[in-house]
Coordinates of C-alpha atoms (C1' of nucleotides) in Angstrom, one line a residue:
Chain K
X1223 CA -164.5 2.9 124.7
X1224 CA -165.9 4.8 122.0
X1225 CA -169.2 5.2 123.8
X1226 CA -171.0 6.4 127.0
X1227 CA -174.5 5.9 128.0
X1228 CA -177.1 4.8 130.3
X1229 CA -179.0 1.3 130.8
X1230 CA -182.8 1.8 129.7
X1231 CA -184.0 -1.7 130.2
X1232 CA -182.3 -5.0 131.4
X1233 CA -179.3 -5.9 133.7
X1234 CA -175.6 -5.8 132.8
X1235 CA -172.6 -6.4 135.3
X1236 CA -169.2 -4.8 135.6
X1237 CA -166.4 -7.5 136.4
X1238 CA -162.8 -7.9 136.6
X1239 CA -161.0 -11.0 135.9
X1240 CA -157.4 -12.5 137.1
X1241 CA -155.1 -14.2 134.8
X1242 CA -156.1 -17.5 136.4
X1243 CA -159.8 -16.9 135.7
X1244 CA -161.0 -15.8 139.0
X1245 CA -163.5 -13.3 138.8
X1246 CA -165.2 -10.2 140.8
X1247 CA -168.3 -8.3 140.0
X1248 CA -167.7 -4.7 140.9
X1249 CA -170.8 -3.4 139.5
X1250 CA -174.5 -4.1 138.8
X1251 CA -175.9 -2.0 136.0
X1252 CA -179.6 -1.6 136.2
X1253 CA -181.9 0.7 134.6
X1254 CA -180.9 4.3 134.8
X1255 CA -177.2 3.5 135.7
X1256 CA -174.4 5.2 133.7
X1257 CA -171.9 3.2 131.9
X1258 CA -168.7 4.2 130.7
X1259 CA -166.3 6.7 131.8
X1260 CA -165.9 10.0 130.4
X1261 CA -162.5 11.3 130.1
X1262 CA -160.7 7.8 129.7
X1263 CA -159.7 5.9 126.5
X1264 CA -159.6 2.7 127.7
X1265 CA -162.3 0.4 129.9
X1266 CA -160.9 -0.7 133.1
X1267 CA -163.5 -3.2 133.3
X1268 CA -165.6 -5.8 131.5
X1269 CA -169.2 -4.9 130.9
X1270 CA -171.5 -7.8 130.2
X1271 CA -175.1 -8.0 129.8
X1272 CA -176.9 -10.6 131.6
X1273 CA -180.3 -10.2 130.2
X1274 CA -181.1 -8.1 126.7
X1275 CA -180.3 -4.8 127.5
X1276 CA -181.3 -1.6 126.0
X1277 CA -178.6 1.6 125.9
X1278 CA -179.0 5.1 125.4
X1279 CA -175.7 5.6 123.8
X1280 CA -173.7 8.6 123.3
X1281 CA -170.4 9.0 121.3
X1282 CA -167.6 9.6 123.9
X1283 CA -166.0 12.8 122.4
X1284 CA -169.2 15.0 121.8
X1285 CA -170.3 14.0 125.0
X1286 CA -167.3 15.3 126.8
X1287 CA -168.0 18.4 124.7
X1288 CA -171.2 18.4 126.3
X1289 CA -169.9 18.2 129.8
X1290 CA -167.9 21.5 129.1
X1291 CA -171.1 23.2 127.8
X1292 CA -173.5 22.4 130.5
X1293 CA -172.2 22.7 134.0
X1294 CA -175.3 21.2 135.1
X1295 CA -174.4 17.7 133.6
X1296 CA -171.0 17.8 135.3
X1297 CA -172.3 18.4 138.7
X1298 CA -174.9 15.6 137.8
X1299 CA -172.2 13.2 136.9
X1300 CA -170.0 14.2 140.1
X1301 CA -173.2 13.4 142.3
X1302 CA -173.2 10.0 140.6
X1303 CA -169.6 9.2 140.9
X1304 CA -169.8 9.9 144.4
X1305 CA -173.1 7.8 145.0
X1306 CA -171.4 4.8 143.1
X1307 CA -168.3 5.3 145.3
X1308 CA -170.5 5.2 148.5
X1309 CA -172.3 2.1 147.1
X1310 CA -168.8 0.4 146.3
X1311 CA -167.7 1.2 149.8
X1312 CA -170.8 -0.7 151.1
X1313 CA -169.8 -3.6 149.0
X1314 CA -166.3 -3.6 150.3
X1315 CA -167.6 -4.1 153.7
X1316 CA -169.9 -6.8 152.5
X1317 CA -166.8 -8.5 150.4
X1318 CA -164.3 -8.3 153.4
X1319 CA -166.6 -8.9 156.7
X1320 CA -169.6 -10.4 155.9
X1321 CA -170.8 -14.3 156.1
X1322 CA -172.0 -16.0 153.1
X1323 CA -175.7 -16.0 154.5
X1324 CA -175.3 -12.2 155.0
X1325 CA -173.8 -11.8 151.6
X1326 CA -176.8 -13.3 150.1
X1327 CA -179.4 -11.5 152.1
X1328 CA -177.7 -8.3 151.3
X1329 CA -177.7 -8.9 147.7
X1330 CA -181.4 -9.8 147.5
X1331 CA -182.0 -6.3 149.6
X1332 CA -180.4 -4.4 147.1
X1333 CA -182.1 -5.8 144.3
X1334 CA -185.6 -5.6 145.7
X1335 CA -184.7 -2.2 146.6
X1336 CA -183.7 -1.4 143.1
X1337 CA -186.8 -2.9 141.5
X1338 CA -189.2 -1.1 144.1
X1339 CA -188.4 2.6 143.5
X1340 CA -192.1 3.5 143.8
X1341 CA -192.5 3.7 147.4
X1342 CA -189.7 3.7 150.4
X1343 CA -189.0 -0.2 151.1
X1344 CA -189.9 0.2 154.9
X1345 CA -193.5 0.6 154.0
X1346 CA -193.8 -2.3 151.8
X1347 CA -195.0 -5.4 153.8
X1348 CA -194.2 -8.0 151.1
X1349 CA -192.2 -8.0 147.8
X1350 CA -191.9 -10.3 144.9
X1351 CA -189.1 -9.8 142.4
X1352 CA -187.1 -11.5 139.5
X1353 CA -183.6 -12.6 140.2
X1354 CA -182.0 -12.0 136.6
X1355 CA -178.6 -13.3 137.7
X1356 CA -177.5 -16.7 137.5
X1357 CA -176.0 -18.7 140.7
X1358 CA -172.7 -18.0 138.9
X1359 CA -173.1 -14.4 138.7
X1360 CA -174.1 -14.2 142.4
X1361 CA -171.3 -15.9 143.3
X1362 CA -168.8 -13.8 141.3
X1363 CA -170.6 -10.6 142.6
X1364 CA -170.4 -11.8 146.5
X1365 CA -166.8 -13.3 146.3
X1366 CA -168.4 -16.8 147.0
X1367 CA -168.8 -19.9 144.9
X1368 CA -172.0 -21.0 143.0
X1369 CA -172.4 -23.9 145.3
X1370 CA -172.1 -21.6 148.2
X1371 CA -174.7 -19.2 146.8
X1372 CA -177.2 -22.3 146.0
X1373 CA -176.8 -23.8 149.5
X1374 CA -177.5 -20.3 151.3
X1375 CA -180.6 -19.4 149.1
X1376 CA -181.9 -22.4 150.0
X1377 CA -181.3 -22.3 153.6
X1378 CA -183.1 -18.8 153.8
X1379 CA -185.9 -20.7 151.8
X1380 CA -186.0 -23.6 154.6
X1381 CA -185.7 -20.9 157.4
X1382 CA -188.8 -19.4 155.9
X1383 CA -187.2 -15.9 155.1
X1384 CA -187.8 -16.1 151.5
X1385 CA -189.9 -18.4 149.0
X1386 CA -188.7 -19.6 145.7
X1387 CA -190.7 -19.8 142.6
X1388 CA -189.2 -21.6 139.3
X1389 CA -185.3 -20.8 141.0
X1390 CA -185.5 -17.2 139.5
X1391 CA -188.5 -15.8 141.2
X1392 CA -188.3 -14.7 144.7
X1393 CA -191.0 -13.8 146.9
X1394 CA -190.4 -11.9 150.7
X1395 CA -193.2 -12.2 153.0
X1396 CA -191.5 -10.2 155.5
X1397 CA -188.8 -7.5 154.7
X1398 CA -187.8 -6.9 158.2
X1399 CA -186.8 -10.5 158.6
X1400 CA -184.6 -10.4 155.5
X1401 CA -183.3 -7.4 156.6
X1402 CA -182.2 -8.7 159.9
X1403 CA -180.2 -11.4 157.9
X1404 CA -177.7 -8.6 156.2
X1405 CA -176.1 -7.9 159.1
X1406 CA -176.5 -4.3 158.7
X1407 CA -177.9 -1.5 160.9
X1408 CA -181.6 -1.5 160.8
X1409 CA -181.6 2.2 159.9
X1410 CA -178.6 2.3 157.7
X1411 CA -178.2 2.1 154.1
X1412 CA -181.4 0.3 152.7
X1413 CA -184.0 2.8 154.2
X1414 CA -183.2 6.0 152.9
Chain Q
X1221 CA -169.4 17.2 158.4
X1222 CA -168.7 20.9 158.5
X1223 CA -165.5 20.5 156.5
X1224 CA -163.8 19.0 153.5
X1225 CA -160.2 19.3 153.0
X1226 CA -157.0 17.6 151.8
X1227 CA -154.7 15.4 153.5
X1228 CA -150.9 17.2 153.7
X1229 CA -149.1 14.9 155.8
X1230 CA -149.7 11.8 157.6
X1231 CA -151.8 8.6 157.2
X1232 CA -155.6 8.4 158.0
X1233 CA -158.2 5.7 157.1
X1234 CA -161.9 5.4 156.4
X1235 CA -163.7 2.8 157.5
X1236 CA -167.0 1.2 158.2
X1237 CA -168.0 -0.9 161.4
X1238 CA -170.8 -3.5 161.9
X1239 CA -172.9 -3.5 165.1
X1240 CA -170.9 -6.4 166.4
X1241 CA -167.5 -4.7 165.8
X1242 CA -166.7 -6.3 162.6
X1243 CA -164.9 -3.4 160.8
X1244 CA -163.9 -2.8 157.2
X1245 CA -161.4 -0.2 156.1
X1246 CA -162.9 1.4 152.8
X1247 CA -160.2 3.9 151.9
X1248 CA -156.6 4.8 152.8
X1249 CA -156.1 8.7 153.2
X1250 CA -152.5 9.6 152.2
X1251 CA -150.8 13.0 151.5
X1252 CA -152.9 14.6 148.5
X1253 CA -155.9 12.7 148.7
X1254 CA -159.3 14.6 149.3
X1255 CA -161.3 14.2 152.5
X1256 CA -165.3 14.6 152.9
X1257 CA -168.0 14.8 150.6
X1258 CA -169.1 18.0 149.4
X1259 CA -172.9 18.0 148.9
X1260 CA -173.8 16.0 151.5
X1261 CA -174.7 16.9 155.4
X1262 CA -173.7 13.7 157.0
X1263 CA -170.4 11.3 157.1
X1264 CA -170.9 7.9 155.8
X1265 CA -167.8 6.6 157.2
X1266 CA -165.6 7.1 160.2
X1267 CA -162.3 8.9 159.3
X1268 CA -159.3 8.3 161.8
X1269 CA -155.9 9.2 161.9
X1270 CA -153.2 6.6 162.3
X1271 CA -150.2 9.0 162.7
X1272 CA -150.3 12.7 163.2
X1273 CA -151.9 14.2 160.4
X1274 CA -151.8 17.6 158.7
X1275 CA -154.9 18.5 157.0
X1276 CA -155.9 21.4 154.7
X1277 CA -159.3 22.3 155.8
X1278 CA -162.2 24.1 154.1
X1279 CA -165.6 25.0 155.5
X1280 CA -168.0 22.8 153.3
X1281 CA -170.6 25.2 152.5
X1282 CA -168.3 28.1 151.1
X1283 CA -166.3 25.4 149.4
X1284 CA -169.8 24.2 147.5
X1285 CA -169.8 27.9 146.5
X1286 CA -166.6 27.8 145.2
X1287 CA -167.5 24.7 143.0
X1288 CA -170.0 26.5 141.5
X1289 CA -168.2 29.5 140.6
X1290 CA -164.9 27.5 139.4
X1291 CA -165.9 24.9 136.8
X1292 CA -162.4 23.7 136.5
X1293 CA -162.7 22.5 140.2
X1294 CA -165.7 20.6 139.8
X1295 CA -164.1 19.0 136.8
X1296 CA -160.9 18.1 139.1
X1297 CA -163.5 16.7 141.7
X1298 CA -165.0 14.3 139.2
X1299 CA -161.9 13.1 138.0
X1300 CA -160.8 12.4 141.5
X1301 CA -164.0 10.6 142.5
X1302 CA -163.8 8.6 139.1
X1303 CA -160.1 7.4 140.2
X1304 CA -161.2 6.7 143.4
X1305 CA -164.2 4.6 142.1
X1306 CA -161.5 2.6 140.2
X1307 CA -159.3 2.2 143.3
X1308 CA -162.5 1.0 145.0
X1309 CA -163.3 -1.5 142.4
X1310 CA -159.8 -3.0 142.4
X1311 CA -160.1 -3.3 146.2
X1312 CA -163.2 -5.1 145.6
X1313 CA -161.4 -7.8 143.4
X1314 CA -158.9 -8.0 146.3
X1315 CA -161.5 -8.5 149.0
X1316 CA -163.3 -10.7 147.1
X1317 CA -160.8 -13.1 145.3
X1318 CA -157.5 -12.8 146.3
X1319 CA -155.6 -15.2 149.1
X1320 CA -154.1 -13.9 152.2
X1321 CA -150.6 -13.7 150.8
X1322 CA -151.9 -12.2 147.6
X1323 CA -153.9 -9.5 149.7
X1324 CA -150.6 -8.8 151.6
X1325 CA -148.5 -8.2 148.6
X1326 CA -150.9 -6.0 147.0
X1327 CA -151.3 -3.8 150.0
X1328 CA -147.5 -3.5 150.0
X1329 CA -147.3 -2.3 146.3
X1330 CA -149.9 0.0 146.7
X1331 CA -148.1 1.5 149.9
X1332 CA -144.8 1.4 148.2
X1333 CA -146.2 3.0 144.8
X1334 CA -147.6 5.8 146.9
X1335 CA -144.5 6.7 148.7
X1336 CA -142.6 6.5 145.7
X1337 CA -144.2 9.1 143.3
X1338 CA -140.9 10.4 142.0
X1339 CA -140.2 8.0 139.3
X1340 CA -142.6 5.1 137.8
X1341 CA -142.0 2.0 140.3
X1342 CA -141.0 -0.4 137.1
X1343 CA -137.9 1.8 137.0
X1344 CA -136.9 1.1 140.8
X1345 CA -134.7 -1.8 141.5
X1346 CA -135.3 -1.8 145.3
X1347 CA -137.4 0.2 147.6
X1348 CA -137.6 0.8 151.2
X1349 CA -140.5 2.4 153.0
X1350 CA -142.2 2.8 156.3
X1351 CA -145.4 1.0 157.1
X1352 CA -147.6 3.2 158.8
X1353 CA -150.1 0.9 159.7
X1354 CA -150.6 -1.5 162.6
X1355 CA -151.1 -5.2 162.0
X1356 CA -154.7 -4.7 163.1
X1357 CA -155.4 -1.9 160.7
X1358 CA -153.8 -3.8 157.7
X1359 CA -156.2 -6.4 158.6
X1360 CA -159.5 -4.4 158.6
X1361 CA -158.3 -2.9 155.3
X1362 CA -157.6 -6.5 153.8
X1363 CA -160.4 -8.2 155.5
X1364 CA -158.2 -10.5 157.2
X1365 CA -157.5 -11.0 161.1
X1366 CA -154.4 -9.7 162.7
X1367 CA -152.6 -13.1 163.3
X1368 CA -153.2 -14.0 159.5
X1369 CA -151.5 -10.6 158.3
X1370 CA -148.7 -11.3 160.8
X1371 CA -148.1 -14.7 159.7
X1372 CA -148.2 -13.8 156.0
X1373 CA -145.7 -10.9 156.1
X1374 CA -143.4 -13.2 158.2
X1375 CA -143.9 -15.8 155.4
X1376 CA -142.8 -13.4 152.7
X1377 CA -139.9 -12.4 154.7
X1378 CA -138.9 -16.0 155.2
X1379 CA -139.3 -16.2 151.6
X1380 CA -137.0 -13.6 150.9
X1381 CA -139.7 -11.4 149.2
X1382 CA -139.3 -8.4 151.8
X1383 CA -137.1 -7.7 154.6
X1384 CA -138.1 -6.0 158.1
X1385 CA -136.4 -3.7 160.3
X1386 CA -138.2 -3.3 163.5
X1387 CA -141.6 -4.5 162.4
X1388 CA -142.6 -1.5 160.5
X1389 CA -139.8 -0.8 158.1
X1390 CA -140.1 -2.7 154.9
X1391 CA -137.3 -3.4 152.4
X1392 CA -138.1 -4.6 148.9
X1393 CA -134.9 -5.8 147.0
X1394 CA -136.9 -7.1 144.0
X1395 CA -140.0 -5.3 143.1
X1396 CA -141.0 -7.7 140.5
X1397 CA -140.9 -10.3 142.7
X1398 CA -143.3 -8.8 145.2
X1399 CA -145.7 -7.9 142.1
X1400 CA -145.7 -11.5 141.2
X1401 CA -147.0 -12.3 144.5
X1402 CA -149.9 -10.0 144.1
X1403 CA -151.8 -12.0 141.7
X1404 CA -152.3 -9.0 139.4
X1405 CA -151.5 -9.1 135.8
X1406 CA -147.7 -7.9 135.6
X1407 CA -148.8 -4.7 133.4
X1408 CA -152.1 -3.8 135.1
X1409 CA -152.8 -1.5 137.8
X1410 CA -149.5 -0.9 139.4
X1411 CA -147.5 0.6 136.2
X1412 CA -149.2 3.3 135.0
Chain R
dG1497 C1' -192.9 -34.2 121.5
dC1498 C1' -187.6 -35.3 122.4
dA1499 C1' -182.8 -34.4 122.9
dA1500 C1' -179.1 -31.6 124.1
dT1501 C1' -177.5 -28.1 126.9
dA1502 C1' -177.3 -25.2 130.5
dA1503 C1' -178.4 -24.3 135.4
dT1504 C1' -178.9 -25.6 139.8
dT1505 C1' -179.3 -28.7 143.7
dT1506 C1' -176.9 -31.9 146.7
dG1507 C1' -173.2 -34.9 149.1
dA1508 C1' -168.7 -35.9 150.7
dT1509 C1' -164.3 -34.3 151.6
dC1510 C1' -160.7 -30.6 152.4
dC1511 C1' -158.4 -26.7 153.9
dA1512 C1' -157.0 -21.7 154.3
dG1513 C1' -157.8 -18.8 157.4
dA1514 C1' -160.4 -17.7 161.8
dT1515 C1' -160.3 -18.3 166.7
dC1516 C1' -158.2 -19.2 171.1
dA1517 C1' -154.7 -18.7 174.1
dA1518 C1' -150.1 -17.8 175.5
dG1519 C1' -145.8 -15.4 175.3
dG1520 C1' -142.2 -12.0 173.5
dC1521 C1' -140.7 -7.6 172.6
dA1522 C1' -139.9 -2.4 172.5
dG1523 C1' -141.0 2.1 173.7
dA1524 C1' -143.3 5.0 177.3
dA1525 C1' -143.8 6.4 181.9
dC1526 C1' -141.8 6.5 186.3
Chain E
dG1463 C1' -133.1 0.7 186.1
dT1464 C1' -138.4 -1.4 186.4
dT1465 C1' -142.9 -1.6 185.4
dC1466 C1' -146.7 -0.7 182.1
dT1467 C1' -148.8 -0.9 178.0
dG1468 C1' -149.4 -1.8 173.3
dC1469 C1' -148.1 -4.3 169.4
dC1470 C1' -146.7 -8.4 167.5
dT1471 C1' -145.7 -13.1 167.1
dT1472 C1' -146.3 -18.4 167.3
dG1473 C1' -148.9 -22.3 168.7
dA1474 C1' -152.8 -25.6 168.5
dT1475 C1' -157.2 -26.3 167.0
dC1476 C1' -161.5 -25.5 164.7
dT1477 C1' -164.7 -24.3 160.9
dG1478 C1' -167.1 -21.6 157.0
dG1479 C1' -166.7 -22.0 152.6
dA1480 C1' -164.1 -24.2 148.9
dT1481 C1' -163.5 -28.0 146.0
dC1482 C1' -164.5 -32.2 143.7
dA1483 C1' -168.1 -35.0 142.0
dA1484 C1' -172.5 -36.7 140.7
dA1485 C1' -177.3 -36.1 140.2
dT1486 C1' -181.5 -33.4 139.1
dT1487 C1' -183.9 -29.9 137.0
dA1488 C1' -184.8 -26.1 133.4
dT1489 C1' -184.4 -24.2 129.1
dT1490 C1' -183.5 -24.3 124.2
dG1491 C1' -183.3 -25.9 119.7
dC1492 C1' -185.3 -29.3 116.5

DNA sequence: GCAATAATTTGATCCAGATCAAGGCAGAAC
DNA sequence: GTTCTGCCTTGATCTGGATCAAATTATTGC
């Protein structure tokens, strides 16, 4: 853990593994996300790139010094940490209480939302995006098996909620329809 | 959300509920834990006391001003937020990948550890503590049903891992034995 | 192009934990 | 004491998602 930084392009994941190989992703690192933890020597989680990733990197020690000199930076860091905490807690609801289908729909919504930061998602009628995760990575993120992920994605496709092109390109004609599949309150979380 | 503060005595929980009533706890608030979020108007989660709780309360606005005047305080807040984030991520592994028995054992370890802050838990041979949560609250915390919680607690008792007194008092003769049931690496997380 | 390899789908079967349904028990109110 | 009321346990059954086992389809390297 000699560096901290932030993702510029690409997708990386943050995960934990148990001794017997069970694996849970605990964070998705998309462009603009911060990587690493100031004030701690060791890395608590594994970071892995799933696509080629460009990082904007700082040596940790000088960065910590910078934090002391620039109160604004620490304020920003606190804000980011609290936002991540909220996101982690949303994810806890998903892992603990949602069905497989709701989990998939929620993940698609999150990726869709992150790839479309230009305008609020409720004003977008249709949406096309790239799924830069393998079925296995999605499974590890959602607490499912890759077979279940595959089956549920195809079920959503069969039901006309999404369309697929070459396995990794998703096309959503009606976002409200997908949102209804997430199990979330219509006005909570995704529309902000 | 007019106040922020910190728990002095008692136990409270932080939870989220879905429209159809499914519920997931996302945080356990024990003495010394911080409640509320500076810099945000609304509360994203429900806070509920499970026992009588004493809070040390601050009005949010003045507290935010205090944050600006005292850089140390903001540093401390950042540290606390990052620790909570780590804890939330640990919890994600539990929710996504652990078995019911492992979930119960992990919860017992966490409560045991929090009630015994005097010496590192690996030096304690036996331990007695109060379980201030109902079976239902534990279920909501672990992403299980209350029946499964009851069955698994009694299974751990039958297997001699724990002893029970009046349903809510737990007695652990051999902490290593309980730790082995959590599914966690022997040296990770609980021993710090 | 043509392997070789990785990712995905699909089918059959299984099982941990959910669900449904009574009971049991302890503390509180009377 | 007795009746409530809120927990907790226990049993029977069901089921969503896991597991095991092949195909099938993309992607990569040559």
